[in-house]
Structures are given as C-alpha cells and as structure tokens.
PDB file of C-alpha atoms in Angstrom:
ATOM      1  CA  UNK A  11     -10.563   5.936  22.319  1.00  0.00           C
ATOM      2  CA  UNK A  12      -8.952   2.467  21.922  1.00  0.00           C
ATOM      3  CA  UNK A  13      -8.827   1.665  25.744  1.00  0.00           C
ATOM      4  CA  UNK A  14     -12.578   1.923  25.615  1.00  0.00           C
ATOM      5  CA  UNK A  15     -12.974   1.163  22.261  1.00  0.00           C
ATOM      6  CA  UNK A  16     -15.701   3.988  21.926  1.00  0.00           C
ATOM      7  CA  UNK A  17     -16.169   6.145  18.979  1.00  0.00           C
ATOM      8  CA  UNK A  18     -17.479   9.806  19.489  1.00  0.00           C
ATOM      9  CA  UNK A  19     -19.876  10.546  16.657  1.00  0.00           C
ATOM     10  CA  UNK A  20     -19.428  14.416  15.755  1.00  0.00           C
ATOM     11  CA  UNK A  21     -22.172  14.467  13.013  1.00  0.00           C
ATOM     12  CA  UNK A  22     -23.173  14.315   9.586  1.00  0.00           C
ATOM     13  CA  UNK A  23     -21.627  16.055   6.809  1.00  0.00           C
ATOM     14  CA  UNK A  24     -23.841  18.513   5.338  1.00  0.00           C
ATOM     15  CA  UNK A  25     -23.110  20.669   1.919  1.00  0.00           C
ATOM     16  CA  UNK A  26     -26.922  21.936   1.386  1.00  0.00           C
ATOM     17  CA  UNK A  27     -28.880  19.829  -1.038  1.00  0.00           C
ATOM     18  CA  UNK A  28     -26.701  17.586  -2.621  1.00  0.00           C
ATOM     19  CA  UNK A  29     -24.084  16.297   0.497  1.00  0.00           C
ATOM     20  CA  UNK A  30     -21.586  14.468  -1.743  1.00  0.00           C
ATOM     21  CA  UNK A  31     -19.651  11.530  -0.276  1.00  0.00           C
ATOM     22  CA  UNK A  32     -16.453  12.202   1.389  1.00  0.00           C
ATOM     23  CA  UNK A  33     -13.655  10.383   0.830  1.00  0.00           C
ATOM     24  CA  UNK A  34     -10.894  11.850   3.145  1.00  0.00           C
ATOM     25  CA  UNK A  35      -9.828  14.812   5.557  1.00  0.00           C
ATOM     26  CA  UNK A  36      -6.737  17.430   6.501  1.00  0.00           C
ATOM     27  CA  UNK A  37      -6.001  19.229   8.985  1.00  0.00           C
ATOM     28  CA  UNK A  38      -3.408  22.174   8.843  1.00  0.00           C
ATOM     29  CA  UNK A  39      -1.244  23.765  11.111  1.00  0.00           C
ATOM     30  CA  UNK A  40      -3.733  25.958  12.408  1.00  0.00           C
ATOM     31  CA  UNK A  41      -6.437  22.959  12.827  1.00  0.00           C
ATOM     32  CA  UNK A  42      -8.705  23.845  10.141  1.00  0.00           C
ATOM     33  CA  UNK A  43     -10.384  20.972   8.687  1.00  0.00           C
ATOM     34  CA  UNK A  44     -10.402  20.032   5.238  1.00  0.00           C
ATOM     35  CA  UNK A  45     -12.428  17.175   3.354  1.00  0.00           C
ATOM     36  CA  UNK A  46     -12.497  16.161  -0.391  1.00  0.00           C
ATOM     37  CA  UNK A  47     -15.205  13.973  -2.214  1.00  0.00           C
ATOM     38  CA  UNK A  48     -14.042  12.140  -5.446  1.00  0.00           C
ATOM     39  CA  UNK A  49     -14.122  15.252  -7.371  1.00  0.00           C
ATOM     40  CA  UNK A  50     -14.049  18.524  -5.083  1.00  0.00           C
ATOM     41  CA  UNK A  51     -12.171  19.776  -2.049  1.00  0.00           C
ATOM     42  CA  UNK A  52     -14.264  21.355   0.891  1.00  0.00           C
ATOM     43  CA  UNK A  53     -13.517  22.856   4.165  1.00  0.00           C
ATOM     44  CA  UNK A  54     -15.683  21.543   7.282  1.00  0.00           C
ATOM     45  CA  UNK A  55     -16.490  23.561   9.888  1.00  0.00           C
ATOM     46  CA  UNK A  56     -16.799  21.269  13.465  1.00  0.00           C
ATOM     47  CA  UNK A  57     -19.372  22.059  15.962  1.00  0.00           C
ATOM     48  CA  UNK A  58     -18.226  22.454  19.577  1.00  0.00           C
ATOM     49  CA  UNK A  59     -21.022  19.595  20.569  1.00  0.00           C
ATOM     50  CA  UNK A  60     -22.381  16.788  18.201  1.00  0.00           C
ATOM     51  CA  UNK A  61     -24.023  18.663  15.315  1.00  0.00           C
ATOM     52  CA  UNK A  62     -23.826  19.043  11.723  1.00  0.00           C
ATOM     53  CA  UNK A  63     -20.743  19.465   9.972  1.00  0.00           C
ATOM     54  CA  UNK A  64     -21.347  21.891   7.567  1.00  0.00           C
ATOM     55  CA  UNK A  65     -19.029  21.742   4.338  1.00  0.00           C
ATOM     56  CA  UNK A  66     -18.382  24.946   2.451  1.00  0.00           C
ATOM     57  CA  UNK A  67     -16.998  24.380  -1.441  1.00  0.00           C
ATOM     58  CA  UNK A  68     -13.053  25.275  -2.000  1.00  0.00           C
ATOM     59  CA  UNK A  69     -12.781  24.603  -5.595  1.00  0.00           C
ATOM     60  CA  UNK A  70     -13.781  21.697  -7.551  1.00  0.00           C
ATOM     61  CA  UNK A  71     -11.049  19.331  -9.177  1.00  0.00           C
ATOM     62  CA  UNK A  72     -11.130  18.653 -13.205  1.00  0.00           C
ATOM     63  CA  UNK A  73     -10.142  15.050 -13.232  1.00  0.00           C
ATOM     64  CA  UNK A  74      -9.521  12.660 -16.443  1.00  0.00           C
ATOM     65  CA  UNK A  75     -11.834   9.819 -17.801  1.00  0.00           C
ATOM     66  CA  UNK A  76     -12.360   7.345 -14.469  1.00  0.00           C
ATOM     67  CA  UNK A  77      -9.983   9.263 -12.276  1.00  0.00           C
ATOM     68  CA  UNK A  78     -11.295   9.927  -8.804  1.00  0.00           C
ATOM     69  CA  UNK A  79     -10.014  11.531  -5.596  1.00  0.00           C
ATOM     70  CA  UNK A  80      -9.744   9.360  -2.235  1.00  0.00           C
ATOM     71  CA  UNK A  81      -6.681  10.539   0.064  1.00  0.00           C
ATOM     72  CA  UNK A  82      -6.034  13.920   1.256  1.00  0.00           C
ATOM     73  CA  UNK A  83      -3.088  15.669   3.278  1.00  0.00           C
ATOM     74  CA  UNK A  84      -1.231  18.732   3.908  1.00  0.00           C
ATOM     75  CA  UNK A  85       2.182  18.786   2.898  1.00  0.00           C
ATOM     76  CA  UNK A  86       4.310  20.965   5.719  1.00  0.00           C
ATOM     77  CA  UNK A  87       5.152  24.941   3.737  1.00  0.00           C
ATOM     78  CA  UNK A  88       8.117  24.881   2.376  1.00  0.00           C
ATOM     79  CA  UNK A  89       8.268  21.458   0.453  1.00  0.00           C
ATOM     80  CA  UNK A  90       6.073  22.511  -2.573  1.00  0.00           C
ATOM     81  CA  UNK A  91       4.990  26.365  -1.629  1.00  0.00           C
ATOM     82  CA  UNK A  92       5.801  28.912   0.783  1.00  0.00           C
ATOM     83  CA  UNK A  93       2.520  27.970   2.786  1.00  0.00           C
ATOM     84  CA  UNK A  94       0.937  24.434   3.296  1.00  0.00           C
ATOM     85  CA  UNK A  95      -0.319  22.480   0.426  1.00  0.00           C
ATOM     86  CA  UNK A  96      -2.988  19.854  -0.175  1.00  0.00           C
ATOM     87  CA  UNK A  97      -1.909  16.675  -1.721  1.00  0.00           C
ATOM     88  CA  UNK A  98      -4.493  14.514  -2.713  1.00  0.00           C
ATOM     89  CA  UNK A  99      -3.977  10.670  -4.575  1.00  0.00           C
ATOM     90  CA  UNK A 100      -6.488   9.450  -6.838  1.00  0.00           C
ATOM     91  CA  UNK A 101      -7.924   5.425  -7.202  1.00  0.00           C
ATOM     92  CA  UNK A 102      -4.597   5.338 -10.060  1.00  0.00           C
ATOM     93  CA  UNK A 103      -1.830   5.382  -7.143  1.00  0.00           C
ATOM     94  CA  UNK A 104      -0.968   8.847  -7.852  1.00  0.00           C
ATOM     95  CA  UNK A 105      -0.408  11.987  -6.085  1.00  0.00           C
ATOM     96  CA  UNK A 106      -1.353  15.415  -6.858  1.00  0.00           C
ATOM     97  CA  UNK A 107      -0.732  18.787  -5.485  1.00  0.00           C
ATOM     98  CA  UNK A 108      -4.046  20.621  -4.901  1.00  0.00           C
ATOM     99  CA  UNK A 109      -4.639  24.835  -5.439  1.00  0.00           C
ATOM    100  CA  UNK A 110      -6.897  26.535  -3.512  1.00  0.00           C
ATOM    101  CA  UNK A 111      -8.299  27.581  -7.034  1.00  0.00           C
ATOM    102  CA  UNK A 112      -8.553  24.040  -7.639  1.00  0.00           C
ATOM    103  CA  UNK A 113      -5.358  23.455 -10.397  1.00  0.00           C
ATOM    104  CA  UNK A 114      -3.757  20.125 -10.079  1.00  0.00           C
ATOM    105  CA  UNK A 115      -0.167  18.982 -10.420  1.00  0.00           C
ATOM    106  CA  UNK A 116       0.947  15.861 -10.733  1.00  0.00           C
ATOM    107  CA  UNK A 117       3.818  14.676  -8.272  1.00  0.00           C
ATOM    108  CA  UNK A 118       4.054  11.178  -9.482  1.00  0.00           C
ATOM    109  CA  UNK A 119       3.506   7.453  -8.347  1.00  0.00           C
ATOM    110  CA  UNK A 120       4.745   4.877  -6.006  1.00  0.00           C
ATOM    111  CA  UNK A 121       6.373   2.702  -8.820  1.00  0.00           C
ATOM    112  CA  UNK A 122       7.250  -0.872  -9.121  1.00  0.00           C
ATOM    113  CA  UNK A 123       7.943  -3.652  -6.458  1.00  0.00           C
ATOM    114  CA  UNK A 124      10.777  -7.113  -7.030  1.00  0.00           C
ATOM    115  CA  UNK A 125       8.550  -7.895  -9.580  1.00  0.00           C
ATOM    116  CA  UNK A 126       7.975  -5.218 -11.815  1.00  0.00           C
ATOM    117  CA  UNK A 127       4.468  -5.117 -10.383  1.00  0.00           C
ATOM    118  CA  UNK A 128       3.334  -1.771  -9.721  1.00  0.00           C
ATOM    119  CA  UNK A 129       2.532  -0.026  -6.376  1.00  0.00           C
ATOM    120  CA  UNK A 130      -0.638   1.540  -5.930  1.00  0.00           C
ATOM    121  CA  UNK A 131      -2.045   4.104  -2.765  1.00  0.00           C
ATOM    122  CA  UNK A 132      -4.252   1.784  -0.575  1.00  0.00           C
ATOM    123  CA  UNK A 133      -6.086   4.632   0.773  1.00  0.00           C
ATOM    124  CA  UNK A 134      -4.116   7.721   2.635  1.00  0.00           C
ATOM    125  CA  UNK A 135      -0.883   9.953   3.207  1.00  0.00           C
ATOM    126  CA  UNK A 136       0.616  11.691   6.299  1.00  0.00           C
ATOM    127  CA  UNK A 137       2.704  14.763   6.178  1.00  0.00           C
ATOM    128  CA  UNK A 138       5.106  16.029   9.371  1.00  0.00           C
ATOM    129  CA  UNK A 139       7.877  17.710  10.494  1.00  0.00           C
ATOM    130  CA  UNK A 140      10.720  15.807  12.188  1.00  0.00           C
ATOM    131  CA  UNK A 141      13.537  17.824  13.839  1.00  0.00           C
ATOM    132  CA  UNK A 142      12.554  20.436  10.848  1.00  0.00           C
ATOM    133  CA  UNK A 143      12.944  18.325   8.153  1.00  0.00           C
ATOM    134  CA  UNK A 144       9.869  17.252   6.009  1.00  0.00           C
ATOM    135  CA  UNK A 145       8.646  13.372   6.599  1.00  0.00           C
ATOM    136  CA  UNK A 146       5.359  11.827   4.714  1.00  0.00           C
ATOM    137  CA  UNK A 147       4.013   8.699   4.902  1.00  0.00           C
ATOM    138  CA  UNK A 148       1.531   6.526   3.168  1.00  0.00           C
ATOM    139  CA  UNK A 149      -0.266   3.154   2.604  1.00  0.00           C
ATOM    140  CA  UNK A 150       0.395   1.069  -0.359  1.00  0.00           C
ATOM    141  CA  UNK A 151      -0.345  -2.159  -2.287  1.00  0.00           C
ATOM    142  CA  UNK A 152       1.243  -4.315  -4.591  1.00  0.00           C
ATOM    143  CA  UNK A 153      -1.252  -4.738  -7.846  1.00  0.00           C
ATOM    144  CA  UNK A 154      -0.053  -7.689 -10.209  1.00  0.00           C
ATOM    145  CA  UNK A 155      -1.876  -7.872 -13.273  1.00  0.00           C
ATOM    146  CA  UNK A 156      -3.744  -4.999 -12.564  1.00  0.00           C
ATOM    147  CA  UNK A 157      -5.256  -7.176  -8.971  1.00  0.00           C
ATOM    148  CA  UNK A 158      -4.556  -5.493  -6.233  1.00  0.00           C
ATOM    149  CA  UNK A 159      -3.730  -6.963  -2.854  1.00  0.00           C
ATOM    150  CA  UNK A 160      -6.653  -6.432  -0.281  1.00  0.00           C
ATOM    151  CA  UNK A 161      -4.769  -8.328   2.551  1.00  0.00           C
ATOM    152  CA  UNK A 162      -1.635  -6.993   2.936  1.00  0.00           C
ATOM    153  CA  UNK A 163      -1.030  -2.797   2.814  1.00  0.00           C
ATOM    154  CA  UNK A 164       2.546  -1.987   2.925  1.00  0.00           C
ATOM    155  CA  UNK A 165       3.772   1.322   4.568  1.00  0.00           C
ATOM    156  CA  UNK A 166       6.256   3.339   2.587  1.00  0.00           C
ATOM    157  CA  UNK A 167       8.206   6.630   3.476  1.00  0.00           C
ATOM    158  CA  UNK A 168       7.270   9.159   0.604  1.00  0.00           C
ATOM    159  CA  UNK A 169      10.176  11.032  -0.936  1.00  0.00           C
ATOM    160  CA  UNK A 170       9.686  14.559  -0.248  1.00  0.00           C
ATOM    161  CA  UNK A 171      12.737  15.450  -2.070  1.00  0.00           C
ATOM    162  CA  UNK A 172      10.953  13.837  -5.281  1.00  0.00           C
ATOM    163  CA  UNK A 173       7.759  15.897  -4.600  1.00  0.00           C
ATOM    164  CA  UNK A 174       9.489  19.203  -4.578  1.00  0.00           C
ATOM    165  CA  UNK A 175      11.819  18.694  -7.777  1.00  0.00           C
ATOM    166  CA  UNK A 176       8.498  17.163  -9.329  1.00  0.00           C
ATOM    167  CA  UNK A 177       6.600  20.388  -8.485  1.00  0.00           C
ATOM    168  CA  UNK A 178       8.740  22.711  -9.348  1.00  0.00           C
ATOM    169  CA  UNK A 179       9.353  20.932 -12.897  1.00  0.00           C
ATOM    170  CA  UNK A 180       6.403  19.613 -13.378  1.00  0.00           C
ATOM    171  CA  UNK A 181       7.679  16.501 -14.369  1.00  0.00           C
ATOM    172  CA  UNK A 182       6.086  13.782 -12.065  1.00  0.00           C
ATOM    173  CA  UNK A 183       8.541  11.057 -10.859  1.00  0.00           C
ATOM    174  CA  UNK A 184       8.484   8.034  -8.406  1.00  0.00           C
ATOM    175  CA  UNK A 185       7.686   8.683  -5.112  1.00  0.00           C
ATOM    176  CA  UNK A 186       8.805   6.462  -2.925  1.00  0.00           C
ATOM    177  CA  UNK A 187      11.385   6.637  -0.700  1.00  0.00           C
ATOM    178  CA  UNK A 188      11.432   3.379   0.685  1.00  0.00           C
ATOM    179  CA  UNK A 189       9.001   0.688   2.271  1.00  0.00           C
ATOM    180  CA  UNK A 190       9.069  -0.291   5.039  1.00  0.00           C
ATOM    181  CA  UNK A 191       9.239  -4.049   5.930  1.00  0.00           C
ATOM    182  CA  UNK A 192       7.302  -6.697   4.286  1.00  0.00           C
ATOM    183  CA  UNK A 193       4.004  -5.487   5.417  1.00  0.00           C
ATOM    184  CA  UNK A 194       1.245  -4.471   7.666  1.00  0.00           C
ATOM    185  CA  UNK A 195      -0.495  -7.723   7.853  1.00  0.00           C
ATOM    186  CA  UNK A 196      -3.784  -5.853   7.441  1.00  0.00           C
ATOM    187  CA  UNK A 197      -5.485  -4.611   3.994  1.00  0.00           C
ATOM    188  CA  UNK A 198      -7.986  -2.158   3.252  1.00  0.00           C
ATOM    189  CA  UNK A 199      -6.266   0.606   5.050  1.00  0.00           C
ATOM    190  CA  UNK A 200      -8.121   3.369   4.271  1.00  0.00           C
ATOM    191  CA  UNK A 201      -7.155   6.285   6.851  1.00  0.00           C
ATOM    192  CA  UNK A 202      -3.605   6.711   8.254  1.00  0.00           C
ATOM    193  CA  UNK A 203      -2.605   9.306  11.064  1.00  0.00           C
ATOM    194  CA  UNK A 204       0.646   9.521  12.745  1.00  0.00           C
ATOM    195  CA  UNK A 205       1.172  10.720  16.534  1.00  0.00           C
ATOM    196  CA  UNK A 206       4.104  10.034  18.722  1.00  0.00           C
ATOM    197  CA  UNK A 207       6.234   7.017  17.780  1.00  0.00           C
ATOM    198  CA  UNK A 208       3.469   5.040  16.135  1.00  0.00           C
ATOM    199  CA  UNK A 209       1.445   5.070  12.878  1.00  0.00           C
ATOM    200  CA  UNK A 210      -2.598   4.525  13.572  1.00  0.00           C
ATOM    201  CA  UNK A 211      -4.175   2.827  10.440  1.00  0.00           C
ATOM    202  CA  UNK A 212      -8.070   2.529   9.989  1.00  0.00           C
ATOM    203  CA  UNK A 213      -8.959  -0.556   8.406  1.00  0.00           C
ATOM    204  CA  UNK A 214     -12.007  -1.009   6.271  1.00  0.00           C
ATOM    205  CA  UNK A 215     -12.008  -4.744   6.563  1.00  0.00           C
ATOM    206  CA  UNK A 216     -14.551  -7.151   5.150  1.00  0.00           C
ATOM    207  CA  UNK A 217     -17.737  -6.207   3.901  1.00  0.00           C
ATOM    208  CA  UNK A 218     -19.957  -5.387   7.072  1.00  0.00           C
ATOM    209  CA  UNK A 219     -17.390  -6.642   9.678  1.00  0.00           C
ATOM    210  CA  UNK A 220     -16.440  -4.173  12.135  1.00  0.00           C
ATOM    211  CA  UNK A 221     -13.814  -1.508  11.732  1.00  0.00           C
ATOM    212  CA  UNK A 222     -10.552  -1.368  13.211  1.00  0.00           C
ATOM    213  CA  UNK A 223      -8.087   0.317  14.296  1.00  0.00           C
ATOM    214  CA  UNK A 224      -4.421  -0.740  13.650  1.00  0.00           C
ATOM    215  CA  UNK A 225      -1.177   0.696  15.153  1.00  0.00           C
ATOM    216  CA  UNK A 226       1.999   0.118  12.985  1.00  0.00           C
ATOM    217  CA  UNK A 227       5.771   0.191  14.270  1.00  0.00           C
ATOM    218  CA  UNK A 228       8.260   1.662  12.324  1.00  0.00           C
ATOM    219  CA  UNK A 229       9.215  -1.485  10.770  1.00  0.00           C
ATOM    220  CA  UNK A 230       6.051  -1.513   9.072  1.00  0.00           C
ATOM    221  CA  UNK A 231       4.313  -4.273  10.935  1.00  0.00           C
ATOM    222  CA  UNK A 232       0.728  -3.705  12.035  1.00  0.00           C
ATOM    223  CA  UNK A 233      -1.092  -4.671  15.685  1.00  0.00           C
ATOM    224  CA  UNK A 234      -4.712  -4.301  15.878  1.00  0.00           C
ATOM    225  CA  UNK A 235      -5.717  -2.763  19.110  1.00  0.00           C
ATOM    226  CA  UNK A 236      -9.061  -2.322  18.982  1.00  0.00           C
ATOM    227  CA  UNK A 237     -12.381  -3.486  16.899  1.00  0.00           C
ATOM    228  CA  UNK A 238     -15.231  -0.961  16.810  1.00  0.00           C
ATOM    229  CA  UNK A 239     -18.343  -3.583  16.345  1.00  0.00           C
ATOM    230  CA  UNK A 240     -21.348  -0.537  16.091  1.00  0.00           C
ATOM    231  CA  UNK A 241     -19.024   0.250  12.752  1.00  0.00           C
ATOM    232  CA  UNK A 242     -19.523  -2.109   9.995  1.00  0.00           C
ATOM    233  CA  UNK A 243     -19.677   0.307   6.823  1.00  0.00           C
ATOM    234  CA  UNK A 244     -15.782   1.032   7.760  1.00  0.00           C
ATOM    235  CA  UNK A 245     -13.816   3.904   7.721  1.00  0.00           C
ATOM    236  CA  UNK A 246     -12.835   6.320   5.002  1.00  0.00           C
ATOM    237  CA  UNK A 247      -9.960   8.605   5.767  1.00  0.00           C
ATOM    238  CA  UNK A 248      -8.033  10.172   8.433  1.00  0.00           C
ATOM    239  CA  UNK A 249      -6.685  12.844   9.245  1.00  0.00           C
ATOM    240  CA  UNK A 250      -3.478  14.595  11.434  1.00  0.00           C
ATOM    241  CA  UNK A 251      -2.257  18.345  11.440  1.00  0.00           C
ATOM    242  CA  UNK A 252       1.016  18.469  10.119  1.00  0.00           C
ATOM    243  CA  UNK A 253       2.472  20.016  14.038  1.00  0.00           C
ATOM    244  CA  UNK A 254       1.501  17.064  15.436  1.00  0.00           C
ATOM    245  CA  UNK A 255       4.497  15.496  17.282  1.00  0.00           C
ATOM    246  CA  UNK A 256       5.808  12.672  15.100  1.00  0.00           C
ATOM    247  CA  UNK A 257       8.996  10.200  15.712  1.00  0.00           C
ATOM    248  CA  UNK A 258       7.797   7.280  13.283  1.00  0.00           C
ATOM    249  CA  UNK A 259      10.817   7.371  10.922  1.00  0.00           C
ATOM    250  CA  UNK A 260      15.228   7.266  12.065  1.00  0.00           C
ATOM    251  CA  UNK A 261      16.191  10.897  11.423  1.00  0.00           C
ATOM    252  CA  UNK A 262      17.687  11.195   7.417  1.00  0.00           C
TER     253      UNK A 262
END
C-alpha cells in the first residue's frame, strides 16, 4: 500500500528441510503462484491469513557452469505454446522458456546499446495482453566492460515477435524491441509489475537502506512513491498475472 506505505507480510517460504532462496514469482491467468530459486521452479501455495507459504517442487532447471536463475514470468498462450509459458532470465541477460518438465529454451538476449556495450536483465520481466495482442516488458542495464550500471535501469519493450520465431526455431535472437527513454533514474530494480497505465518497479537500493517502490511512465522515467524503512534487505522479484489490465505501451 503506497498511500500508507505499509507492507503486509504473508509469510515465510517453506520447501521442508532445505527452503532454498527465492529469487522471483508468476502468477498465471488463473492466479496460481509460481516461484523459482537460482536453479528450480516451484509453485507456492498462499494461505488465506499470514502463514507459511509452502513451496511444492515443479521441476528442477539444468543450468551451465555459473549460470543462475533470477526473473520469472508467464508469457500470455499463444506466443510460445498453446497454454501459458514460464520465461525465466538468468544473471547472463538472457531469457529462457521454462517446461513444466523442466527443459529450457533459449529465446535470446537484450543486445547492444550506441556503444556496442551490451544490455543485460537488471532483475525482472512482465508479460500482458493489450487489446489481444501480446506486450512484455522488462528492466535492463547497460554493462561496459563487463561493469554493469547499478544506478540507472532502463525499461525496454521485449519483442514478442522475436520470442516466438526464436522458439519455434530454436535459434535465440535479440530481444528487444525498443527502450524506452534514457532511463529510470533508479538502479537495482529487481521486481517489475505492471497494472493500469503505469509500471511499479521494486528497487533493491543500497546495501541496508530501505526498499522502494518506484512507478515508471511510459517514457521510461521512474518516480519513487514510497520508501518502506522496516525493509532494508530489499526486494527480490515481483510478480503480475498476465489478465491484469495493462495500458503501459501505444498500441503496435
């Protein structure tokens, strides 16, 4: 609740024994809940009062040498399969479509910037529908020289069109359709949800400063409109069911 600025703790995640660290969350159509650590994809089941959240394994995720999973989304059925499908990115700037068996497909990466300096996923995606067609969005960084910008996440429209012809070949391609302005302002943008007119971006900020939340207009410039000071670990993900109404983007 921004107005208030007061954060309503659900609970902890629980997986048994060995509660890995999550990373990210979905939410399909139907609201179902969906969470991935760096190497697995789970679905959560939410209590109707503060309680546990208790995780129950979907499939774990074969990853290569340092890869590791930290943004997760459902793409709206029809753009890669018949139903919904996960997309997660990985700490490399790619994207990935995710099985429920647990296969991976690569869809490809952001690309390059003015300067031949490539782009890199800050932290999340967002998937919609638009006036029926297919609209994704996600936060993204500039990394010269292999450094990559903490203070300044970009927002850039993802091409869907790419996605599909990259599933359906195989062949991963760029993935960005364009970006939007000359940036958020903010860095360390973590989660991103969509609702309305209006992206909402969770920023990470500085180590143990508070959390906030940022709202960003659809020229890509950020507003922070609230600071959540009982937060100082920051925030990790976010997530937004794929009916939600969404008006961010001009129609194609």
């Amino acid at each position: 609740d921004p107005g208030t600025q007061k954060v309503t703790d659900i609970g902890p995640f629980s997986a048994g024994s060995q509660t890995p660290v999550i990373t990210d969350l979905a939410v399909d159509g139907s609201g179902e809940v969906w969470v991935n650590s760096e190497s697995a994809i789970y679905r959560a089941a939410i209590p109707q009062s503060p309680g546990k959240v208790t995780l129950t394994l979907v499939s774990p995720i074969t990853l290569g040498s340092g890869q590791k999973f930290y943004a997760l989304g459902f793409a709206p059925a029809g753009v890669l399969d018949a139903t919904e499908t996960l997309v997660a990115g990985d700490n490399a700037g790619a994207l990935y479509a995710i099985a429920t068996n647990g296969q991976t497909t690569k869809l490809g990466t952001f690309g390059t910037d003015a300067s031949n300096d490539p782009y890199e996923l800050s932290g999340d995606v967002v998937f919609y529908e638009q006036n029926g067609t297919a609209r994704g969005l996600a936060t993204i960084r500039s990394c010269p020289k292999g450094s990559c910008s903490t203070s300044n996440d970009l927002l850039a429209e993802i091409d869907v069109a790419a996605m599909t012809t990259a599933y359906q070949t195989k062949t991963p391609g760029s993935l960005r359709e364009q970006v939007l302005g000359n940036g958020t302002g903010y860095g360390r943008l973590f989660g991103v949800g969509a609702w309305d007119s209006s992206v909402y971006a969770f920023s990470r900020s500085a180590t143990n400063a508070p959390a906030e939340l940022v709202r960003i207009d659809g020229s890509g410039v950020g507003t922070s409109i609230a600071t959540f000071s009982q937060i100082t670990a920051g925030w990790s993900g976010a997530g937004v069911t794929t009916k939600a109404p969404v008006t961010v983007l001009p129609p194609n």
